[in-house]
Coordinates of C-alpha atoms in Angstrom, one line a residue:
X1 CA -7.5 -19.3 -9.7
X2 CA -6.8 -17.4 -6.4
X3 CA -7.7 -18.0 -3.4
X4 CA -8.3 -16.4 -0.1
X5 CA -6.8 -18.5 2.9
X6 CA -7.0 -18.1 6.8
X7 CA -4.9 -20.9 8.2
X8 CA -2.9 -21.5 11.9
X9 CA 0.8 -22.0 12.0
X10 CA 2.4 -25.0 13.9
X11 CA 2.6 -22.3 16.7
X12 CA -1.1 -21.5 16.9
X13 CA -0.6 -18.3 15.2
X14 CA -3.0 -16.9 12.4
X15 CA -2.3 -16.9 9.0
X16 CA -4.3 -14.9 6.2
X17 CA -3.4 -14.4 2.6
X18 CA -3.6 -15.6 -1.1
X19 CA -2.3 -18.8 -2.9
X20 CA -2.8 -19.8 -6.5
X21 CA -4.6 -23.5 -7.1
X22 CA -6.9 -25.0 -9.4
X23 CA -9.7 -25.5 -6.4
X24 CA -9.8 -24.8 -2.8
X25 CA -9.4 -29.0 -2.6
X26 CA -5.8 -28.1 -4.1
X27 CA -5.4 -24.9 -2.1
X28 CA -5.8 -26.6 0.8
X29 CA -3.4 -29.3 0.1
X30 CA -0.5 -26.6 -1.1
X31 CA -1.5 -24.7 2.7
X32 CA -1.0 -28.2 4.5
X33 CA 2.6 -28.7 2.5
X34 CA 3.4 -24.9 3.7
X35 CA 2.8 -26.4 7.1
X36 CA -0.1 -24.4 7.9
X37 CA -3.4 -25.9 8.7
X38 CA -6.7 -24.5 6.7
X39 CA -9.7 -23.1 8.9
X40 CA -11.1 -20.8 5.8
X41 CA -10.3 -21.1 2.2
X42 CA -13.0 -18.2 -0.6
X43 CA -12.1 -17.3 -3.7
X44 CA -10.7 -14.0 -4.2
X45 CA -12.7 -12.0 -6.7
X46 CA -10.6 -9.9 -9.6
X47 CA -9.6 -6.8 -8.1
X48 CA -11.3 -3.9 -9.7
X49 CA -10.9 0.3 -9.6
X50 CA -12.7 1.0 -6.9
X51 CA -13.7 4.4 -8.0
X52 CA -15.1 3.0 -11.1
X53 CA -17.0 0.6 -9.0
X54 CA -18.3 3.4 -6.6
X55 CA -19.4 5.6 -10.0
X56 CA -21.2 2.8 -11.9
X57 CA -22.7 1.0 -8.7
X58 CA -23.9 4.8 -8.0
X59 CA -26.4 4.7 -10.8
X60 CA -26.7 1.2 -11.3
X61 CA -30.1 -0.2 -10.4
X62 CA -30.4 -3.2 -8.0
X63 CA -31.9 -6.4 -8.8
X64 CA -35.1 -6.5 -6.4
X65 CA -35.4 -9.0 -3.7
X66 CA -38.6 -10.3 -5.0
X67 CA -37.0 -11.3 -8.4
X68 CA -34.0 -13.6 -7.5
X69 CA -36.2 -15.4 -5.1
X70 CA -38.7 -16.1 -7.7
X71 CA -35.5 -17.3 -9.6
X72 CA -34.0 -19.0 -6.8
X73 CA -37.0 -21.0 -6.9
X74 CA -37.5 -21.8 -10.1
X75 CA -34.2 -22.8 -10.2
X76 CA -34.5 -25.3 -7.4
X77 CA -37.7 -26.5 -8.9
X78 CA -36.1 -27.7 -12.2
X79 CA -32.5 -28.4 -10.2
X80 CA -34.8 -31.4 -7.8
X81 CA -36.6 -31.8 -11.6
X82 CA -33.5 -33.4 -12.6
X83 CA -33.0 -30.8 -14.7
X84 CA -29.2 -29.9 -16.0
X85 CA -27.7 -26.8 -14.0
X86 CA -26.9 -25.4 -17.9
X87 CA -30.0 -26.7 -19.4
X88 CA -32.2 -24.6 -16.2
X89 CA -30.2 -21.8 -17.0
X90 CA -30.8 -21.4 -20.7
X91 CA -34.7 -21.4 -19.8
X92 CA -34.6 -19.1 -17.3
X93 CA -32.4 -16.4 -19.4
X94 CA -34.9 -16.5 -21.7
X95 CA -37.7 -15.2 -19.1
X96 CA -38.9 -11.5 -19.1
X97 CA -36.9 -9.8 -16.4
X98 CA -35.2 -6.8 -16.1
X99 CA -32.4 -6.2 -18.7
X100 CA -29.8 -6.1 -15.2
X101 CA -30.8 -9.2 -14.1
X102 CA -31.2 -11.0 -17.5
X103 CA -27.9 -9.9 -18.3
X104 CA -26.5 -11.4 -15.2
X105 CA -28.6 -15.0 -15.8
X106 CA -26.9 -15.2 -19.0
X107 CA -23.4 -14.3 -17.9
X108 CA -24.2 -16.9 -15.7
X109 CA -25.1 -19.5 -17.8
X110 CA -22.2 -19.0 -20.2
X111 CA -19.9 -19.7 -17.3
X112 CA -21.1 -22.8 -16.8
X113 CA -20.9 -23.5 -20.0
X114 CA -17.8 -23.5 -20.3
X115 CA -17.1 -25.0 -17.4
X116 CA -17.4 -23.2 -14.6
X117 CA -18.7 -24.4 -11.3
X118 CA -22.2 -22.9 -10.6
X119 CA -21.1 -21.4 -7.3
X120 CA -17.9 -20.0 -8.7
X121 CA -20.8 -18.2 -11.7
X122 CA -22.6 -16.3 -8.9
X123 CA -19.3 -15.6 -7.8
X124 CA -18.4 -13.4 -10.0
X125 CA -21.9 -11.2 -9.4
X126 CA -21.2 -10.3 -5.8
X127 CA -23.0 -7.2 -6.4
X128 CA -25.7 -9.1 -7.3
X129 CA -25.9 -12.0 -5.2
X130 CA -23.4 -11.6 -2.5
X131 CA -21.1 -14.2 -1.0
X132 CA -24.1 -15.4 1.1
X133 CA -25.4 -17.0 -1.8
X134 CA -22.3 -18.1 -3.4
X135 CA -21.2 -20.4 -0.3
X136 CA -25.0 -21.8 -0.3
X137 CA -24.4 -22.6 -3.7
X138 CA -21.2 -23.9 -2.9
X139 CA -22.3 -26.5 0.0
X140 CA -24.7 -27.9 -2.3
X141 CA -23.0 -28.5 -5.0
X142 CA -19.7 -30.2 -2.7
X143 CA -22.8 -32.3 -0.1
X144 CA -24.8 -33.3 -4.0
X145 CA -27.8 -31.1 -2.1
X146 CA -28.1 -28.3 -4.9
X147 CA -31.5 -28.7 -5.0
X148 CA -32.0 -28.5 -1.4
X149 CA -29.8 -25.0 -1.4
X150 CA -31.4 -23.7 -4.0
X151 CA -34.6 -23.9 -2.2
X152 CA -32.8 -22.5 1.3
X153 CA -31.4 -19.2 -0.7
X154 CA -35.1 -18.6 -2.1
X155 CA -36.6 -19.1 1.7
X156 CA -33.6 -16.5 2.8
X157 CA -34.4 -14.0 0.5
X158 CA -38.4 -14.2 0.5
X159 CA -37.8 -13.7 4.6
X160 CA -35.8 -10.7 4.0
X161 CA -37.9 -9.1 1.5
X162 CA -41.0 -10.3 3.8
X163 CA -39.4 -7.8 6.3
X164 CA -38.5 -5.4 4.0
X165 CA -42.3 -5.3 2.9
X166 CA -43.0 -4.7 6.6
X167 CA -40.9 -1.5 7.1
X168 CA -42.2 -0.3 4.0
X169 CA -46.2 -0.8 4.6
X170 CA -45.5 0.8 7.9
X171 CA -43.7 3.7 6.8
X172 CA -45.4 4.7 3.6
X173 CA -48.1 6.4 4.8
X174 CA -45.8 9.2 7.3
X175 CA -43.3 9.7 4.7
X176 CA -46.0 10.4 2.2
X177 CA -47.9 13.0 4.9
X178 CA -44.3 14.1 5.3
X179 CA -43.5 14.8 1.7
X180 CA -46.4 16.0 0.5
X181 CA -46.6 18.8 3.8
X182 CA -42.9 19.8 2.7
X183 CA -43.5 20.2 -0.8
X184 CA -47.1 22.3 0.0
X185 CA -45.3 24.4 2.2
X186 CA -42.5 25.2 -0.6
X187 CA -45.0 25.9 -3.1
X188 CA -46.9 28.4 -0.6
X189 CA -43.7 30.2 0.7
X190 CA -42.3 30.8 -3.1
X191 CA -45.1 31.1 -5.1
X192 CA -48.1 32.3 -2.6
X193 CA -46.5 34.2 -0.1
X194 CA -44.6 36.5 -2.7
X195 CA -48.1 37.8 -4.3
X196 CA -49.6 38.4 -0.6
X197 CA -46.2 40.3 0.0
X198 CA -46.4 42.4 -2.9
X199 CA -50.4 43.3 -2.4
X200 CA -49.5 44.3 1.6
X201 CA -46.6 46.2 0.1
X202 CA -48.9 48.5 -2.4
X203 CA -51.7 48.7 0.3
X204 CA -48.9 50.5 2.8
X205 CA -49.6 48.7 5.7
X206 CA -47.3 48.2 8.8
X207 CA -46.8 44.8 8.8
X208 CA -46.5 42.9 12.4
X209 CA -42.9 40.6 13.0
X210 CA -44.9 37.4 12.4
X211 CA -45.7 38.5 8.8
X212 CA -42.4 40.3 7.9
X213 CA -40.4 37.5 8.9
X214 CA -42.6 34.6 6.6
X215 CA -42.6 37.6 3.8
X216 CA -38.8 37.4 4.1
X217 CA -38.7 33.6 3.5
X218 CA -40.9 33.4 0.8
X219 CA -38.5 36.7 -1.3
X220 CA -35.7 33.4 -0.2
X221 CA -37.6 30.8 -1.5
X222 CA -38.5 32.6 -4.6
X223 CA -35.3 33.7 -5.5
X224 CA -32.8 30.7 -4.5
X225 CA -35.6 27.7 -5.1
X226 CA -33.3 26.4 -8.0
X227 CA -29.8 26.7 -5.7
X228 CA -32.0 25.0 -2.8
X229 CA -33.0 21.9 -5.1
X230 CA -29.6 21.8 -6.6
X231 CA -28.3 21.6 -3.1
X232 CA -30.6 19.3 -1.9
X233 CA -29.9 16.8 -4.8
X234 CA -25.9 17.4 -4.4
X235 CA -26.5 16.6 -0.5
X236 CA -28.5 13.2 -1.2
X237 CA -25.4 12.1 -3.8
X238 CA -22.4 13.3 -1.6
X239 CA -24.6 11.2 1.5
X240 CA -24.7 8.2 -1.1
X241 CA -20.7 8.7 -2.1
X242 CA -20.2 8.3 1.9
X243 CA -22.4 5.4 2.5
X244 CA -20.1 3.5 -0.1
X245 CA -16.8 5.1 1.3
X246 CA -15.0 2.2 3.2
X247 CA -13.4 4.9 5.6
X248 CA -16.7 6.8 6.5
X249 CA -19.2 4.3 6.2
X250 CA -18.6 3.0 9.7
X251 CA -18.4 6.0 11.5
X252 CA -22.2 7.2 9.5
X253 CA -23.4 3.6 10.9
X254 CA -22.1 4.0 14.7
X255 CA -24.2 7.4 14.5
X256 CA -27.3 5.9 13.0
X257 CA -27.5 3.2 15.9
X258 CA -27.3 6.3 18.1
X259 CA -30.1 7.9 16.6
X260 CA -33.6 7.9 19.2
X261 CA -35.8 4.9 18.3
X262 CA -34.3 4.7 14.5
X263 CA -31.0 3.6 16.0
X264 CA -32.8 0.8 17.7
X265 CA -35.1 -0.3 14.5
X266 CA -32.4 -0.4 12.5
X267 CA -30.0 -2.6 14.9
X268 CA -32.6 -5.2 15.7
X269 CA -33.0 -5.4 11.7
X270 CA -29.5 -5.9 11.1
X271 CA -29.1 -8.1 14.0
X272 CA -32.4 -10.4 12.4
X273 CA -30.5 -10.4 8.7
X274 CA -27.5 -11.4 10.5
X275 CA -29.0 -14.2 12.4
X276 CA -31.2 -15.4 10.3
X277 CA -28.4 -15.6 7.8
X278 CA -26.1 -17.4 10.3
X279 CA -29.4 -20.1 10.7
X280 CA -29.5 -20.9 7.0
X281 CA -25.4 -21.4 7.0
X282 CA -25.6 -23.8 9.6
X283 CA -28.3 -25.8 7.8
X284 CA -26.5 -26.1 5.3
X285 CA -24.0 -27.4 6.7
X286 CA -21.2 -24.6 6.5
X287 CA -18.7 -24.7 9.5
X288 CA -19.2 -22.1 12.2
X289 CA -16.1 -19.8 11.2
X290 CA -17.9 -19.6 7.8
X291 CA -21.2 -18.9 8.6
X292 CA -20.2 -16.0 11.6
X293 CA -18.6 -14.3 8.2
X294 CA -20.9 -14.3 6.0
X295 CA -23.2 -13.7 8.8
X296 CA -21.3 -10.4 9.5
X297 CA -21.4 -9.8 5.6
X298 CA -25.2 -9.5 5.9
X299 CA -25.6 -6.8 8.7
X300 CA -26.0 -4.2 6.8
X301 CA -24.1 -2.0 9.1
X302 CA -20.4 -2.1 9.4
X303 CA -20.3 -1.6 13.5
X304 CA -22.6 -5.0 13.5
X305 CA -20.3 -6.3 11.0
X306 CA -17.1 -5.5 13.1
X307 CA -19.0 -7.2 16.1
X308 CA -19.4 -10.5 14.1
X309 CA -15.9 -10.1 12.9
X310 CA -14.9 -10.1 16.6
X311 CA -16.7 -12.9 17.5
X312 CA -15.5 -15.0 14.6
X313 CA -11.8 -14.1 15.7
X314 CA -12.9 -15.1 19.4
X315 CA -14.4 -18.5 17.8
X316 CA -11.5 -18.8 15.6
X317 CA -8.9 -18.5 18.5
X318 CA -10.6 -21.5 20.4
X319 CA -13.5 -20.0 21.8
X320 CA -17.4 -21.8 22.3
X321 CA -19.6 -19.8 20.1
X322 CA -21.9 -18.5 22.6
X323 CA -18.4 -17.3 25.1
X324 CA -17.3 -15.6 21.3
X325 CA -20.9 -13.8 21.5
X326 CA -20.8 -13.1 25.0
X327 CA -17.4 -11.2 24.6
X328 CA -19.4 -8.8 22.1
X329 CA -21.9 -6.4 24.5
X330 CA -24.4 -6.0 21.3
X331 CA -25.5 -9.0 22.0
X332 CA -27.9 -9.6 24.8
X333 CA -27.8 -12.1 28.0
X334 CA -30.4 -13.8 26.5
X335 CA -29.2 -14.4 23.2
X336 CA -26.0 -16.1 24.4
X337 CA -27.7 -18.2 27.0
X338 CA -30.0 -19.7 24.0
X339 CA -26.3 -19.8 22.0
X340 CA -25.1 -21.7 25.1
X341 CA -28.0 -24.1 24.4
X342 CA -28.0 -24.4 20.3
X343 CA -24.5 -25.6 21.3
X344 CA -25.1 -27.8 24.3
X345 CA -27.7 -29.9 22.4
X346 CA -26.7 -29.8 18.6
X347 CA -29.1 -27.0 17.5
X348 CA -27.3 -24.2 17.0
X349 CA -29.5 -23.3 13.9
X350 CA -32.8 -24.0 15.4
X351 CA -31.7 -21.2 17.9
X352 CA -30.0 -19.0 15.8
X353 CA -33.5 -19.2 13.6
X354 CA -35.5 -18.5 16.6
X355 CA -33.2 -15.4 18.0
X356 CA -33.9 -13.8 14.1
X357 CA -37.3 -14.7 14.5
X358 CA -37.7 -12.2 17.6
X359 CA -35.8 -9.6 16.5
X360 CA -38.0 -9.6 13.6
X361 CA -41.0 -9.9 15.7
X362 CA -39.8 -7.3 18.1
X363 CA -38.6 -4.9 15.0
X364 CA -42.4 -5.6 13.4
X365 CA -44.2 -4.2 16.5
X366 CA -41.5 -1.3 17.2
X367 CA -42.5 0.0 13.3
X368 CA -45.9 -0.6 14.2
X369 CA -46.5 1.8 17.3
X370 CA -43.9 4.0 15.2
X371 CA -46.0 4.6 12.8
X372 CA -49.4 4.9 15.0
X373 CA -47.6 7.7 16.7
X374 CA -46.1 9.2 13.6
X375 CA -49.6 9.8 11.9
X376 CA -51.0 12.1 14.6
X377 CA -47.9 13.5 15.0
X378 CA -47.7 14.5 11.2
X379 CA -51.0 15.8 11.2
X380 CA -50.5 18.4 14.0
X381 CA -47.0 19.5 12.2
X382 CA -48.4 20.3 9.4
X383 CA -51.5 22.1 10.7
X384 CA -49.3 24.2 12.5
X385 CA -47.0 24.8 10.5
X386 CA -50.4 26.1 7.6
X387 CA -51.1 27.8 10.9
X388 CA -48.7 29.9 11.3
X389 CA -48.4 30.9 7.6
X390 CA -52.6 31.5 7.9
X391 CA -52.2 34.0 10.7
X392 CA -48.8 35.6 9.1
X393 CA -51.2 36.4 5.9
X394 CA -54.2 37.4 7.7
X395 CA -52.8 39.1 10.6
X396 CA -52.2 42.3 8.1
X397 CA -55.4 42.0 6.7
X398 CA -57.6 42.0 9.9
X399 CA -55.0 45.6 10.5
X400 CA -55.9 46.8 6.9
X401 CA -59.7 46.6 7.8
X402 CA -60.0 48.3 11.2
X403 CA -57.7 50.9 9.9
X404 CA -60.9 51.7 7.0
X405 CA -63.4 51.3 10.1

């Protein structure tokens, strides 16, 4: 099996590449002989073609949230049960889930099976799971705490669904005004505004520059509506090919933290995942250099990831983990001083838990005066925008009359 190693030279250099062992126990002892000593040893996952992956993760639909909690916990019900990892397995393949995620459960199960360590199973579903979940899985089953990590991955996920749930409650209601305003105003300006066009045009009357210039759109709309929803659907796949490009995806994610008030929503969430993942690491017991990894793996965004990368390569040179997060400038004055304190007094998790905590709190109330200023705001769009097309209609009509008076 190969693994994936970062290790220090007898000079203090880094190291960083792959080594073939039975387990990272016997990786680390073939580094040591090299004369290198270990600070990180993952599995490396089978390399695939990435276009392949990009095309079949395209239209591949995610296992939700909700559902590998509920199996997380169900797992670690039957795991502190006394239950056999296998044996927990083979019942809970047999549940009705979706056919992705059954199909995954019993890939799992035959791994282990035949052998397999649990941790190395999820491994192989990184799609799925993540490498979050594989190095929980991992700790427990090295510290004899499976149970106990079982139930930590099902608190992790249920908190970031919780705050999933949150953005979505809060947002539902202005992108449904929203949709349902653009998709009223389509309908009027290629199937309405057409019919008043050709009435006005039979009638002779002059029409004024208001009227003329909606008329125009709606001859647009009515003629090009199936090139405008073809382009529409070809813009929201090429956006989704870019989102899973490695080279553009982090220059998309530097401009959507510079977006006005969605720039900042969506760095405080990825900062809360991030921290609250680098919490449940720690409790587990995962070194630091470990946990700031995985914790950049969770982000969400690759300029947050690239942050946590760079404090994990100030923390891996020697640095105190709240002078590696002070060296970042994402990071506020106040979240390394209480960094400076997990460390001082042992509680580095605590802390980290309590920094997600806020940025969670303080992402909750940003979405929730977002959206109390959305609805109004919505409300007046649209009526002016029905406005506009009201007068553009009747404008001719109130002409047409005087003229017969």
């Amino acid at each position: 099996m190969k693994f994936r190693y970062e290790a220090k030279t007898c000079g203090g250099e880094n190291a960083r590449g792959e080594i073939d062992a039975a387990d990272e126990r016997a990786a680390a002892s073939l580094l040591r002989e090299k004369g290198l000593t270990p600070i990180e040893i993952t599995p490396a996952g089978e390399k695939r073609d990435a276009a392949k992956i990009s095309f079949s993760a395209l239209f591949a639909r995610r296992v939700k949230l909700a559902e590998k909690a509920l199996f997380f916990r169900e797992l670690a019900t039957m795991t502190e049960a006394g239950v056999p990892a296998a044996a927990s397995l083979q019942i809970l393949s047999e549940q009705k889930r979706s056919r992705r995620f059954e199909a995954v459960i019993s890939d799992i199960y035959a791994r282990v099976v035949a052998g397999s360590p649990l941790a190395a199973a999820f491994a192989e579903h990184p799609e799925c799971f993540g490498a979050v979940v594989a190095a929980l899985v991992r700790a427990g089953e090295e510290s004899g705490t499976l149970d106990a990590s079982l139930a930590k991955i099902a608190s992790f996920l249920e908190a970031r669904e919780e705050l999933r749930r949150k953005i979505i409650s809060a947002l539902t209601y202005p992108a449904l005004v929203a949709s349902v305003a653009i998709f009223s105003l389509c309908v009027m300006t290629a199937v309405v505004i057409p019919q008043f066009e050709r009435a006005f045009r039979g009638l002779g009357v002059e029409l004024p520059p208001l009227t003329r210039a909606v008329f125009r759109a709606g001859a647009w709309m009515e003629s090009r509506w199936p090139a405008l929803i073809f382009l529409i659907f070809a813009l929201a796949l090429a956006v989704k090919l870019a989102l899973r490009s490695a080279r553009l995806r982090p220059h998309i994610d530097g401009v959507l933290l510079k977006i006005p008030v969605f720039g900042d929503m969506l760095l405080k969430a990825s900062l809360s995942r991030s921290f609250g993942t680098m919490a449940t690491l720690l409790r587990a017991g995962l070194p630091v250099l470990a946990s700031l990894r995985l914790a950049a793996s969770a982000a969400g965004n690759e300029k947050i990831r690239a942050t946590f990368e760079s404090a994990r390569d100030g923390a891996a040179a020697g640095k105190g983990l709240s002078a590696a997060l002070g060296g970042c400038p994402v990071f506020p004055r106040m979240i390394v001083q209480m960094a400076a304190v997990g460390e001082e007094t042992g509680r580095s998790a605590e802390m980290f838990e309590k920094i997600a905590g806020w940025y969670e709190s303080e992402l909750s109330e940003k979405v929730r005066r977002l959206s109390s200023i959305l609805e109004p705001v919505m409300v007046v769009i649209v009526g002016a925008a029905v406005g506009v097309m009201a007068v553009a209609v009747f404008m001719p009509v109130v002409s047409a009359i005087n003229s017969f008076i």
